[in-house]
Amino acid sequence: MPPEILTEIVILGAGTAGMYALREVRRAGRRFVMIDPGPLGTTCARVGCMPSKVALHAGAEWATRKALADLGAQGVQGLSIDLSVTWAKLREQRDFFSNNAASKARAGAKERLLEGKARFLEPTLLEVETPDGVKRIRAEAVVIATGSHPVVPGWLAQVQDRTVTTDGLFELPSLPARVGILGLGAIGLEMGLALSRLGVQVVGADLAPHVAGISDPILAERARARFGREMDLWLGVETRVERTEDGVRLRAGEREVEVDLLLAALGRRPNTDGLNLKAAGFPLDSRSNPQFDPATMQIGDLPVFIAGDANADRPLMHEAADEGAIAGYNAVRATPTRFARKVSLGIAFSNPDIASVGARFDALPPEGVVIGTAGGDKNGRARILGATDSLLRVYADARDGRLLGAAMVATGGEHLAHLLAWAIQRGETASSLLQLPFYHPVIEEMLQSALQDIAAQLPERGSYPLGLALEERT
């Protein structure tokens, strides 16, 4: 039996959550060991948000040739693109982000970074397989920040050699002519649009009736109509796959199509299956995920904390950063501190962006809510940008206009969503926001219009002009 290495804190995982946990552990001056099986570099940087945005940007740039033709440009129809070069440039950008993240992990942990695969023997005793042999590490507290991996269901086994996930998509030497995408959440939709805008024929399928998890039915229909112009959408139906001589055949009802490659974008699972959690005595839920408190990140009453994609709660980079900081802060203290979580914020960079902020439509109370709506067809900036199909919906309390949530399919939605997230977290009302300046012509005037719509539905507000505040006198 190998001797035990004693330390105060063990951090499993050198991704976003792990690095933010490390920041708090180092700030407290505690001894630690960080363990990661590799490759280093966060999920976001290597296979997630960063390379996918590079692909979207490339698609948007190539798609501008159509707009140039509409403006009278000649010869754009003769342009061609070498997608192997496009994808190689993407990897260059991806490697910059990934190598930067990996360098930060090495610099932050230094000699206390142990590259190997870990499993629990007890909640604070771990066994690690390293190139130098098996090591045992005993800690006072542990942070689990092991990230996640793509889901690939067993029924895709028959087409395994023609299927990739986002973990492998960016490694392709070039892009095929026809791609089928299974799963149209944010990542599936983003990559489908990126590929389509680069000239790839794309068919996207999902059992869900709406793309990107939209719960507002009016926005769901707007998104379906808008993105259905760029790629075939098979929504709300079961799609079957069948191997062919040259590719994969997709079938859903009476529809069928043959593609060269499948992209499985069916979600991600926490990297906790190999940690031996059940045998080590961790409390687990029905899905074998650790039971934890999202205000402290603590698992049960153990000195173990779980953050980021590993807890399957809010699998987003900015949430992983917050959770890692909470977990690291509490791991070095005898009594965990409860932290308030930030307003939820989710964005698909689909252009027009799909965004959800605060309370979702399907979580609103059945009564006592008013909805302010604004469309791009009545916004001057949106008309200039060719974004008249943008649509914003803001949910507010019917008594006082306090903002509860919002959702949109809108050009510039990534910026509108941030403004709304800040406003909701600050407890702003439609009236208080209307007292702030709105320039003209800007997309943000859509928010102004939606707020005015809310104000018009509220009880009598007094005689002063809407959007103006009285001068403060001293």
Short mmCIF file of C-alpha atoms in Angstrom, two decimals:
data_model
loop_
_atom_site.label_atom_id
_atom_site.label_comp_id
_atom_site.label_asym_id
_atom_site.label_seq_id
_atom_site.Cartn_x
_atom_site.Cartn_y
_atom_site.Cartn_z
CA MET A 1 0.00 0.00 0.00
CA PRO A 2 1.48 3.39 -1.00
CA PRO A 3 2.13 5.88 1.80
CA GLU A 4 -0.39 8.67 2.30
CA ILE A 5 0.49 12.20 1.21
CA LEU A 6 -1.00 14.61 3.73
CA THR A 7 -2.37 18.01 2.68
CA GLU A 8 -5.10 20.41 3.74
CA ILE A 9 -7.13 20.77 0.52
CA VAL A 10 -7.42 18.59 -2.57
CA ILE A 11 -8.89 20.15 -5.71
CA LEU A 12 -10.00 17.66 -8.34
CA GLY A 13 -9.96 19.35 -11.71
CA ALA A 14 -7.99 22.26 -13.17
CA GLY A 15 -10.81 23.74 -15.24
CA THR A 16 -12.73 26.93 -14.56
CA ALA A 17 -14.32 25.81 -11.28
CA GLY A 18 -11.11 24.25 -10.04
CA MET A 19 -9.04 27.33 -10.78
CA TYR A 20 -11.46 29.64 -8.98
CA ALA A 21 -11.44 27.25 -6.03
CA LEU A 22 -7.63 27.34 -6.12
CA ARG A 23 -7.71 31.14 -5.99
CA GLU A 24 -9.60 31.04 -2.68
CA VAL A 25 -7.42 28.27 -1.22
CA ARG A 26 -4.24 30.17 -2.08
CA ARG A 27 -5.73 33.40 -0.73
CA ALA A 28 -6.28 31.62 2.60
CA GLY A 29 -2.67 30.42 2.59
CA ARG A 30 -3.64 26.74 2.82
CA ARG A 31 -1.61 23.76 1.59
CA PHE A 32 -3.18 22.01 -1.39
CA VAL A 33 -2.81 19.42 -4.13
CA MET A 34 -4.55 19.91 -7.48
CA ILE A 35 -5.27 16.76 -9.48
CA ASP A 36 -6.26 16.65 -13.16
CA PRO A 37 -6.16 13.73 -15.61
CA GLY A 38 -5.50 16.04 -18.58
CA PRO A 39 -5.53 17.45 -21.08
CA LEU A 40 -5.25 20.78 -19.26
CA GLY A 41 -7.29 23.73 -20.49
CA THR A 42 -10.91 24.37 -19.63
CA THR A 43 -13.88 22.78 -21.40
CA CYS A 44 -14.90 26.29 -22.46
CA ALA A 45 -11.53 26.97 -24.08
CA ARG A 46 -10.88 23.55 -25.61
CA VAL A 47 -14.24 22.28 -26.90
CA GLY A 48 -16.96 24.68 -25.81
CA CYS A 49 -17.72 28.37 -25.83
CA MET A 50 -14.52 29.66 -27.44
CA PRO A 51 -14.03 27.43 -30.53
CA SER A 52 -17.78 27.45 -31.16
CA LYS A 53 -17.74 31.27 -31.25
CA VAL A 54 -14.80 31.21 -33.64
CA ALA A 55 -16.85 28.94 -35.91
CA LEU A 56 -19.86 31.25 -35.66
CA HIS A 57 -17.72 34.26 -36.50
CA ALA A 58 -16.25 32.49 -39.54
CA GLY A 59 -19.74 31.56 -40.70
CA ALA A 60 -20.96 35.11 -40.27
CA GLU A 61 -18.02 36.49 -42.24
CA TRP A 62 -18.58 34.08 -45.12
CA ALA A 63 -22.33 34.74 -45.14
CA THR A 64 -21.75 38.47 -45.71
CA ARG A 65 -21.18 37.75 -49.39
CA LYS A 66 -24.98 37.41 -49.74
CA ALA A 67 -25.54 40.81 -48.16
CA LEU A 68 -22.89 42.34 -50.42
CA ALA A 69 -24.72 41.06 -53.49
CA ASP A 70 -27.91 42.70 -52.26
CA LEU A 71 -25.99 46.00 -52.04
CA GLY A 72 -24.95 45.74 -55.67
CA ALA A 73 -21.55 44.07 -55.34
CA GLN A 74 -20.51 42.18 -58.46
CA GLY A 75 -18.74 38.83 -58.68
CA VAL A 76 -19.49 37.58 -55.18
CA GLN A 77 -21.19 34.53 -56.65
CA GLY A 78 -17.79 33.37 -57.87
CA LEU A 79 -16.19 33.34 -54.42
CA SER A 80 -15.16 30.00 -52.92
CA ILE A 81 -13.97 28.88 -49.51
CA ASP A 82 -11.49 26.20 -48.45
CA LEU A 83 -13.06 24.80 -45.29
CA SER A 84 -9.89 22.93 -44.36
CA VAL A 85 -8.18 26.32 -44.02
CA THR A 86 -11.19 27.68 -42.11
CA TRP A 87 -11.03 24.83 -39.60
CA ALA A 88 -7.24 25.06 -39.28
CA LYS A 89 -7.57 28.76 -38.43
CA LEU A 90 -10.23 27.86 -35.89
CA ARG A 91 -7.83 25.44 -34.21
CA GLU A 92 -5.16 28.14 -34.06
CA GLN A 93 -7.57 30.38 -32.15
CA ARG A 94 -8.74 27.46 -30.02
CA ASP A 95 -5.20 26.50 -29.13
CA PHE A 96 -4.44 30.05 -28.03
CA PHE A 97 -7.34 30.03 -25.58
CA SER A 98 -6.70 26.46 -24.44
CA ASN A 99 -2.94 26.88 -23.98
CA ASN A 100 -3.55 30.08 -22.05
CA ALA A 101 -5.90 28.25 -19.69
CA ALA A 102 -3.46 25.36 -19.30
CA SER A 103 -0.59 27.76 -18.56
CA LYS A 104 -2.63 29.43 -15.84
CA ALA A 105 -3.28 26.04 -14.24
CA ARG A 106 0.41 25.13 -14.23
CA ALA A 107 1.44 28.55 -12.96
CA GLY A 108 -1.21 28.55 -10.26
CA ALA A 109 -0.59 25.06 -8.89
CA LYS A 110 3.14 24.80 -9.73
CA GLU A 111 4.71 21.64 -8.25
CA ARG A 112 1.45 20.81 -6.47
CA LEU A 113 -0.28 19.93 -9.75
CA LEU A 114 -0.60 16.16 -10.00
CA GLU A 115 -1.62 14.86 -13.42
CA GLY A 116 -3.48 11.60 -13.00
CA LYS A 117 -6.83 9.90 -12.56
CA ALA A 118 -8.32 10.03 -9.04
CA ARG A 119 -10.90 7.97 -7.17
CA PHE A 120 -12.23 8.23 -3.63
CA LEU A 121 -11.56 5.56 -1.04
CA GLU A 122 -13.12 7.73 1.66
CA PRO A 123 -14.57 11.27 1.44
CA THR A 124 -11.16 12.74 2.27
CA LEU A 125 -8.86 9.94 1.07
CA LEU A 126 -8.08 9.62 -2.62
CA GLU A 127 -6.11 7.20 -4.75
CA VAL A 128 -4.46 8.66 -7.83
CA GLU A 129 -3.03 6.80 -10.81
CA THR A 130 -0.09 8.77 -12.15
CA PRO A 131 2.70 7.99 -14.66
CA ASP A 132 4.92 7.48 -11.59
CA GLY A 133 2.59 4.96 -9.99
CA VAL A 134 -0.34 4.99 -7.58
CA LYS A 135 -0.40 7.64 -4.85
CA ARG A 136 -2.72 8.13 -1.88
CA ILE A 137 -3.63 11.59 -0.68
CA ARG A 138 -5.31 12.41 2.63
CA ALA A 139 -6.90 15.87 2.95
CA GLU A 140 -8.92 17.89 5.42
CA ALA A 141 -11.35 18.97 2.68
CA VAL A 142 -11.89 18.26 -1.01
CA VAL A 143 -13.27 20.27 -3.92
CA ILE A 144 -14.69 18.22 -6.81
CA ALA A 145 -14.47 20.19 -10.05
CA THR A 146 -14.02 17.42 -12.58
CA GLY A 147 -16.12 18.90 -15.39
CA SER A 148 -18.25 16.94 -17.84
CA HIS A 149 -18.20 14.93 -21.06
CA PRO A 150 -20.57 14.67 -24.05
CA VAL A 151 -23.45 12.19 -23.96
CA VAL A 152 -23.30 9.55 -26.69
CA PRO A 153 -26.24 7.12 -26.30
CA GLY A 154 -25.86 3.45 -27.09
CA TRP A 155 -28.23 3.55 -30.06
CA LEU A 156 -25.59 5.52 -31.98
CA ALA A 157 -23.15 2.58 -31.81
CA GLN A 158 -24.08 1.42 -35.31
CA VAL A 159 -22.87 4.76 -36.74
CA GLN A 160 -20.08 5.38 -34.26
CA ASP A 161 -17.42 5.88 -36.93
CA ARG A 162 -19.58 8.51 -38.62
CA THR A 163 -20.41 10.39 -35.41
CA VAL A 164 -18.55 13.14 -33.57
CA THR A 165 -19.28 15.25 -30.52
CA THR A 166 -18.06 18.77 -29.91
CA ASP A 167 -15.01 17.13 -28.31
CA GLY A 168 -14.02 15.89 -31.77
CA LEU A 169 -15.71 18.29 -34.17
CA PHE A 170 -12.94 20.87 -34.11
CA GLU A 171 -10.28 18.22 -34.83
CA LEU A 172 -11.74 17.35 -38.25
CA PRO A 173 -9.22 18.10 -41.05
CA SER A 174 -12.08 19.63 -43.03
CA LEU A 175 -15.86 19.73 -43.06
CA PRO A 176 -18.12 17.33 -44.95
CA ALA A 177 -20.74 18.54 -47.39
CA ARG A 178 -23.71 17.24 -45.34
CA VAL A 179 -24.06 17.12 -41.56
CA GLY A 180 -26.87 15.89 -39.35
CA ILE A 181 -27.11 17.31 -35.84
CA LEU A 182 -28.85 15.38 -33.08
CA GLY A 183 -29.80 17.79 -30.30
CA LEU A 184 -30.67 21.44 -30.83
CA GLY A 185 -29.86 22.94 -27.47
CA ALA A 186 -27.66 26.03 -27.46
CA ILE A 187 -24.52 24.22 -28.68
CA GLY A 188 -26.29 22.11 -31.32
CA LEU A 189 -28.09 25.14 -32.72
CA GLU A 190 -24.96 27.30 -32.68
CA MET A 191 -22.87 24.72 -34.50
CA GLY A 192 -25.65 23.96 -36.97
CA LEU A 193 -25.90 27.62 -37.90
CA ALA A 194 -22.12 28.03 -38.07
CA LEU A 195 -21.79 25.08 -40.43
CA SER A 196 -24.77 26.15 -42.53
CA ARG A 197 -23.36 29.66 -42.92
CA LEU A 198 -20.09 28.10 -44.10
CA GLY A 199 -21.97 26.32 -46.87
CA VAL A 200 -22.54 22.90 -45.28
CA GLN A 201 -25.98 21.32 -45.78
CA VAL A 202 -27.35 20.87 -42.25
CA VAL A 203 -30.31 18.96 -40.85
CA GLY A 204 -30.96 19.46 -37.14
CA ALA A 205 -33.21 17.13 -35.14
CA ASP A 206 -34.50 17.20 -31.58
CA LEU A 207 -37.27 15.47 -29.64
CA ALA A 208 -38.06 18.83 -28.03
CA PRO A 209 -40.58 20.99 -29.93
CA HIS A 210 -38.40 24.11 -29.64
CA VAL A 211 -34.74 25.00 -30.19
CA ALA A 212 -32.28 26.10 -27.49
CA GLY A 213 -34.65 25.20 -24.64
CA ILE A 214 -36.97 28.16 -25.29
CA SER A 215 -40.04 28.01 -23.03
CA ASP A 216 -41.89 31.13 -24.25
CA PRO A 217 -44.16 29.83 -27.04
CA ILE A 218 -44.22 33.10 -28.98
CA LEU A 219 -40.42 33.29 -29.04
CA ALA A 220 -40.20 29.58 -29.83
CA GLU A 221 -42.23 30.06 -32.98
CA ARG A 222 -40.19 33.11 -33.97
CA ALA A 223 -36.95 31.14 -33.56
CA ARG A 224 -38.26 28.18 -35.52
CA ALA A 225 -39.29 30.39 -38.41
CA ARG A 226 -36.06 32.40 -38.37
CA PHE A 227 -33.55 29.56 -38.14
CA GLY A 228 -35.59 27.25 -40.32
CA ARG A 229 -34.55 29.48 -43.21
CA GLU A 230 -30.91 28.51 -42.69
CA MET A 231 -31.11 24.80 -41.84
CA ASP A 232 -33.71 22.04 -41.89
CA LEU A 233 -35.29 21.66 -38.44
CA TRP A 234 -36.88 18.38 -37.40
CA LEU A 235 -38.46 19.25 -34.08
CA GLY A 236 -40.71 17.30 -31.73
CA VAL A 237 -40.19 13.98 -33.50
CA GLU A 238 -38.07 10.90 -32.92
CA THR A 239 -35.21 10.61 -35.39
CA ARG A 240 -33.76 7.21 -36.30
CA VAL A 241 -30.32 6.60 -37.76
CA GLU A 242 -29.15 3.96 -40.21
CA ARG A 243 -25.73 3.24 -41.64
CA THR A 244 -25.40 3.57 -45.42
CA GLU A 245 -22.54 2.88 -47.79
CA ASP A 246 -21.49 6.53 -47.92
CA GLY A 247 -22.82 7.97 -44.68
CA VAL A 248 -25.82 7.96 -42.35
CA ARG A 249 -29.50 8.06 -43.18
CA LEU A 250 -31.78 10.04 -40.87
CA ARG A 251 -35.49 9.22 -40.71
CA ALA A 252 -38.28 11.02 -38.87
CA GLY A 253 -41.84 10.24 -39.87
CA GLU A 254 -42.04 10.56 -43.65
CA ARG A 255 -38.86 12.61 -43.87
CA GLU A 256 -35.47 11.12 -44.60
CA VAL A 257 -32.09 12.42 -45.65
CA GLU A 258 -28.58 11.06 -46.03
CA VAL A 259 -25.67 12.91 -44.43
CA ASP A 260 -21.92 12.36 -44.36
CA LEU A 261 -21.46 12.92 -40.63
CA LEU A 262 -23.48 13.12 -37.43
CA LEU A 263 -22.82 15.65 -34.70
CA ALA A 264 -24.17 14.35 -31.39
CA ALA A 265 -25.07 17.42 -29.33
CA LEU A 266 -27.22 15.59 -26.80
CA GLY A 267 -25.94 17.26 -23.65
CA ARG A 268 -23.11 16.53 -21.25
CA ARG A 269 -22.74 14.34 -18.17
CA PRO A 270 -20.68 15.11 -15.08
CA ASN A 271 -17.26 13.44 -14.89
CA THR A 272 -18.12 11.74 -11.60
CA ASP A 273 -18.81 8.17 -12.71
CA GLY A 274 -15.23 7.04 -12.14
CA LEU A 275 -14.79 8.70 -8.75
CA ASN A 276 -16.15 5.74 -6.76
CA LEU A 277 -18.53 8.07 -4.91
CA LYS A 278 -21.11 5.50 -3.80
CA ALA A 279 -18.59 3.08 -2.36
CA ALA A 280 -16.77 5.94 -0.62
CA GLY A 281 -19.93 6.93 1.25
CA PHE A 282 -21.24 9.98 -0.60
CA PRO A 283 -24.99 10.78 -0.56
CA LEU A 284 -26.29 10.45 -4.12
CA ASP A 285 -29.59 11.27 -5.82
CA SER A 286 -31.58 8.99 -8.15
CA ARG A 287 -29.27 9.92 -11.06
CA SER A 288 -26.15 9.03 -9.03
CA ASN A 289 -25.18 12.70 -8.71
CA PRO A 290 -23.93 13.93 -5.33
CA GLN A 291 -26.54 15.69 -3.20
CA PHE A 292 -25.25 19.18 -2.48
CA ASP A 293 -26.37 22.60 -1.27
CA PRO A 294 -26.15 25.16 -4.12
CA ALA A 295 -25.64 28.00 -1.62
CA THR A 296 -22.53 26.40 -0.10
CA MET A 297 -21.55 23.72 -2.66
CA GLN A 298 -21.22 21.25 0.25
CA ILE A 299 -22.10 17.59 -0.31
CA GLY A 300 -24.29 16.51 2.60
CA ASP A 301 -22.45 17.28 5.84
CA LEU A 302 -19.09 16.11 4.47
CA PRO A 303 -16.01 18.36 4.15
CA VAL A 304 -16.37 17.94 0.39
CA PHE A 305 -17.63 20.56 -2.06
CA ILE A 306 -18.65 20.19 -5.70
CA ALA A 307 -18.60 22.93 -8.33
CA GLY A 308 -19.03 23.58 -12.04
CA ASP A 309 -20.24 21.01 -14.57
CA ALA A 310 -19.47 18.25 -12.06
CA ASN A 311 -22.63 19.05 -10.08
CA ALA A 312 -24.90 19.22 -13.19
CA ASP A 313 -26.76 22.24 -11.82
CA ARG A 314 -25.82 25.31 -13.89
CA PRO A 315 -23.38 24.09 -16.56
CA LEU A 316 -22.15 27.50 -17.74
CA MET A 317 -18.68 29.03 -17.50
CA HIS A 318 -19.64 32.06 -15.41
CA GLU A 319 -21.58 29.83 -13.01
CA ALA A 320 -18.61 27.47 -12.73
CA ALA A 321 -16.42 30.41 -11.74
CA ASP A 322 -18.83 31.46 -8.98
CA GLU A 323 -19.31 27.91 -7.75
CA GLY A 324 -15.59 27.26 -7.70
CA ALA A 325 -15.05 30.39 -5.63
CA ILE A 326 -17.81 29.35 -3.19
CA ALA A 327 -16.42 25.82 -2.91
CA GLY A 328 -12.85 27.00 -2.38
CA TYR A 329 -13.88 29.61 0.18
CA ASN A 330 -15.90 27.11 2.19
CA ALA A 331 -13.35 24.31 1.90
CA VAL A 332 -10.87 26.28 4.03
CA ARG A 333 -13.35 27.18 6.77
CA ALA A 334 -14.87 25.19 9.62
CA THR A 335 -18.39 26.52 8.99
CA PRO A 336 -19.60 26.94 5.39
CA THR A 337 -20.95 30.34 4.37
CA ARG A 338 -24.17 30.56 2.36
CA PHE A 339 -23.90 32.73 -0.74
CA ALA A 340 -26.70 34.26 -2.79
CA ARG A 341 -26.61 33.07 -6.38
CA LYS A 342 -26.72 35.53 -9.25
CA VAL A 343 -29.71 35.92 -11.55
CA SER A 344 -29.71 33.14 -14.13
CA LEU A 345 -28.46 34.14 -17.57
CA GLY A 346 -28.22 31.96 -20.66
CA ILE A 347 -27.29 32.98 -24.21
CA ALA A 348 -27.09 31.12 -27.51
CA PHE A 349 -24.96 33.19 -29.89
CA SER A 350 -27.12 32.30 -32.86
CA ASN A 351 -27.44 35.78 -34.43
CA PRO A 352 -30.15 36.66 -33.75
CA ASP A 353 -29.17 35.58 -30.26
CA ILE A 354 -31.48 33.51 -28.09
CA ALA A 355 -31.30 34.62 -24.47
CA SER A 356 -33.13 33.91 -21.24
CA VAL A 357 -32.72 36.03 -18.11
CA GLY A 358 -34.17 35.50 -14.63
CA ALA A 359 -37.52 33.74 -14.38
CA ARG A 360 -38.40 31.59 -17.38
CA PHE A 361 -41.80 31.82 -19.01
CA ASP A 362 -42.77 28.33 -17.83
CA ALA A 363 -41.87 29.24 -14.22
CA LEU A 364 -43.97 32.43 -14.05
CA PRO A 365 -47.02 32.45 -11.77
CA PRO A 366 -50.31 31.99 -13.65
CA GLU A 367 -51.56 35.41 -12.51
CA GLY A 368 -50.09 38.75 -11.53
CA VAL A 369 -47.62 39.07 -14.42
CA VAL A 370 -47.56 41.51 -17.32
CA ILE A 371 -45.43 41.05 -20.42
CA GLY A 372 -43.81 43.87 -22.34
CA THR A 373 -43.10 43.08 -25.99
CA ALA A 374 -40.95 44.83 -28.55
CA GLY A 375 -40.17 43.78 -32.11
CA GLY A 376 -37.31 44.64 -34.40
CA ASP A 377 -39.76 45.73 -37.09
CA LYS A 378 -40.45 48.89 -35.05
CA ASN A 379 -36.83 49.56 -34.09
CA GLY A 380 -34.86 51.82 -36.42
CA ARG A 381 -31.46 50.26 -35.72
CA ALA A 382 -32.82 46.75 -36.21
CA ARG A 383 -34.26 47.73 -39.60
CA ILE A 384 -30.88 49.11 -40.67
CA LEU A 385 -29.19 45.85 -39.59
CA GLY A 386 -31.76 43.68 -41.35
CA ALA A 387 -32.91 42.38 -37.97
CA THR A 388 -36.63 43.08 -38.16
CA ASP A 389 -37.42 39.55 -36.96
CA SER A 390 -35.88 40.32 -33.55
CA LEU A 391 -38.33 39.95 -30.66
CA LEU A 392 -37.99 40.81 -26.97
CA ARG A 393 -40.36 39.76 -24.17
CA VAL A 394 -39.93 41.16 -20.65
CA TYR A 395 -41.87 39.70 -17.70
CA ALA A 396 -42.83 41.96 -14.79
CA ASP A 397 -44.91 41.98 -11.61
CA ALA A 398 -48.36 43.36 -12.42
CA ARG A 399 -48.52 45.32 -9.16
CA ASP A 400 -45.44 47.51 -9.41
CA GLY A 401 -43.64 46.62 -12.65
CA ARG A 402 -40.70 44.94 -10.93
CA LEU A 403 -38.81 42.92 -13.53
CA LEU A 404 -38.97 39.15 -13.06
CA GLY A 405 -37.36 37.79 -16.21
CA ALA A 406 -36.99 38.19 -19.93
CA ALA A 407 -36.42 36.19 -23.09
CA MET A 408 -35.55 37.17 -26.61
CA VAL A 409 -34.60 36.22 -30.13
CA ALA A 410 -32.72 39.36 -31.04
CA THR A 411 -29.73 40.73 -32.87
CA GLY A 412 -27.48 42.13 -30.15
CA GLY A 413 -29.31 39.95 -27.65
CA GLU A 414 -26.09 39.17 -25.78
CA HIS A 415 -25.96 42.84 -24.73
CA LEU A 416 -29.67 43.24 -24.00
CA ALA A 417 -29.51 40.10 -21.84
CA HIS A 418 -26.72 41.53 -19.70
CA LEU A 419 -28.57 44.82 -19.17
CA LEU A 420 -31.65 42.90 -18.10
CA ALA A 421 -29.73 40.53 -15.82
CA TRP A 422 -28.17 43.47 -13.99
CA ALA A 423 -31.54 45.23 -13.74
CA ILE A 424 -33.38 42.16 -12.44
CA GLN A 425 -30.72 41.41 -9.85
CA ARG A 426 -30.88 45.04 -8.67
CA GLY A 427 -34.66 44.83 -8.28
CA GLU A 428 -35.40 47.46 -10.92
CA THR A 429 -38.90 48.24 -12.17
CA ALA A 430 -40.07 49.26 -15.61
CA SER A 431 -40.49 52.81 -14.31
CA SER A 432 -37.02 53.05 -12.73
CA LEU A 433 -35.32 51.76 -15.89
CA LEU A 434 -37.23 54.18 -18.09
CA GLN A 435 -35.66 57.01 -16.07
CA LEU A 436 -32.27 55.99 -17.48
CA PRO A 437 -31.02 57.31 -20.84
CA PHE A 438 -31.65 55.48 -24.12
CA TYR A 439 -29.73 56.67 -27.17
CA HIS A 440 -31.13 56.67 -30.71
CA PRO A 441 -30.91 54.68 -32.91
CA VAL A 442 -29.78 51.61 -30.96
CA ILE A 443 -31.03 48.07 -30.40
CA GLU A 444 -31.42 48.95 -26.70
CA GLU A 445 -34.46 51.01 -27.68
CA MET A 446 -36.25 47.68 -27.99
CA LEU A 447 -35.88 47.39 -24.22
CA GLN A 448 -37.26 50.90 -23.83
CA SER A 449 -40.29 49.93 -25.93
CA ALA A 450 -40.88 46.74 -23.92
CA LEU A 451 -40.68 48.72 -20.66
CA GLN A 452 -43.17 51.26 -21.97
CA ASP A 453 -45.47 48.39 -22.87
CA ILE A 454 -45.22 47.11 -19.29
CA ALA A 455 -45.87 50.58 -17.84
CA ALA A 456 -49.00 50.96 -19.95
CA GLN A 457 -50.43 47.79 -18.36
CA LEU A 458 -49.80 48.83 -14.74
CA PRO A 459 -52.18 50.59 -12.36
CA GLU A 460 -52.36 54.42 -12.48
CA ARG A 461 -48.83 55.77 -12.02
CA GLY A 462 -49.46 59.47 -11.42
CA SER A 463 -49.38 62.61 -13.55
CA TYR A 464 -45.66 63.03 -14.23
CA PRO A 465 -44.32 62.17 -17.72
CA LEU A 466 -43.23 58.54 -18.04
CA GLY A 467 -39.45 58.16 -17.94
CA LEU A 468 -38.69 61.39 -16.15
CA ALA A 469 -37.55 61.80 -12.54
CA LEU A 470 -38.03 64.84 -10.35
CA GLU A 471 -34.98 66.95 -9.61
CA GLU A 472 -33.42 66.22 -6.23
CA ARG A 473 -33.02 69.35 -4.08
CA THR A 474 -30.77 69.72 -1.08
#
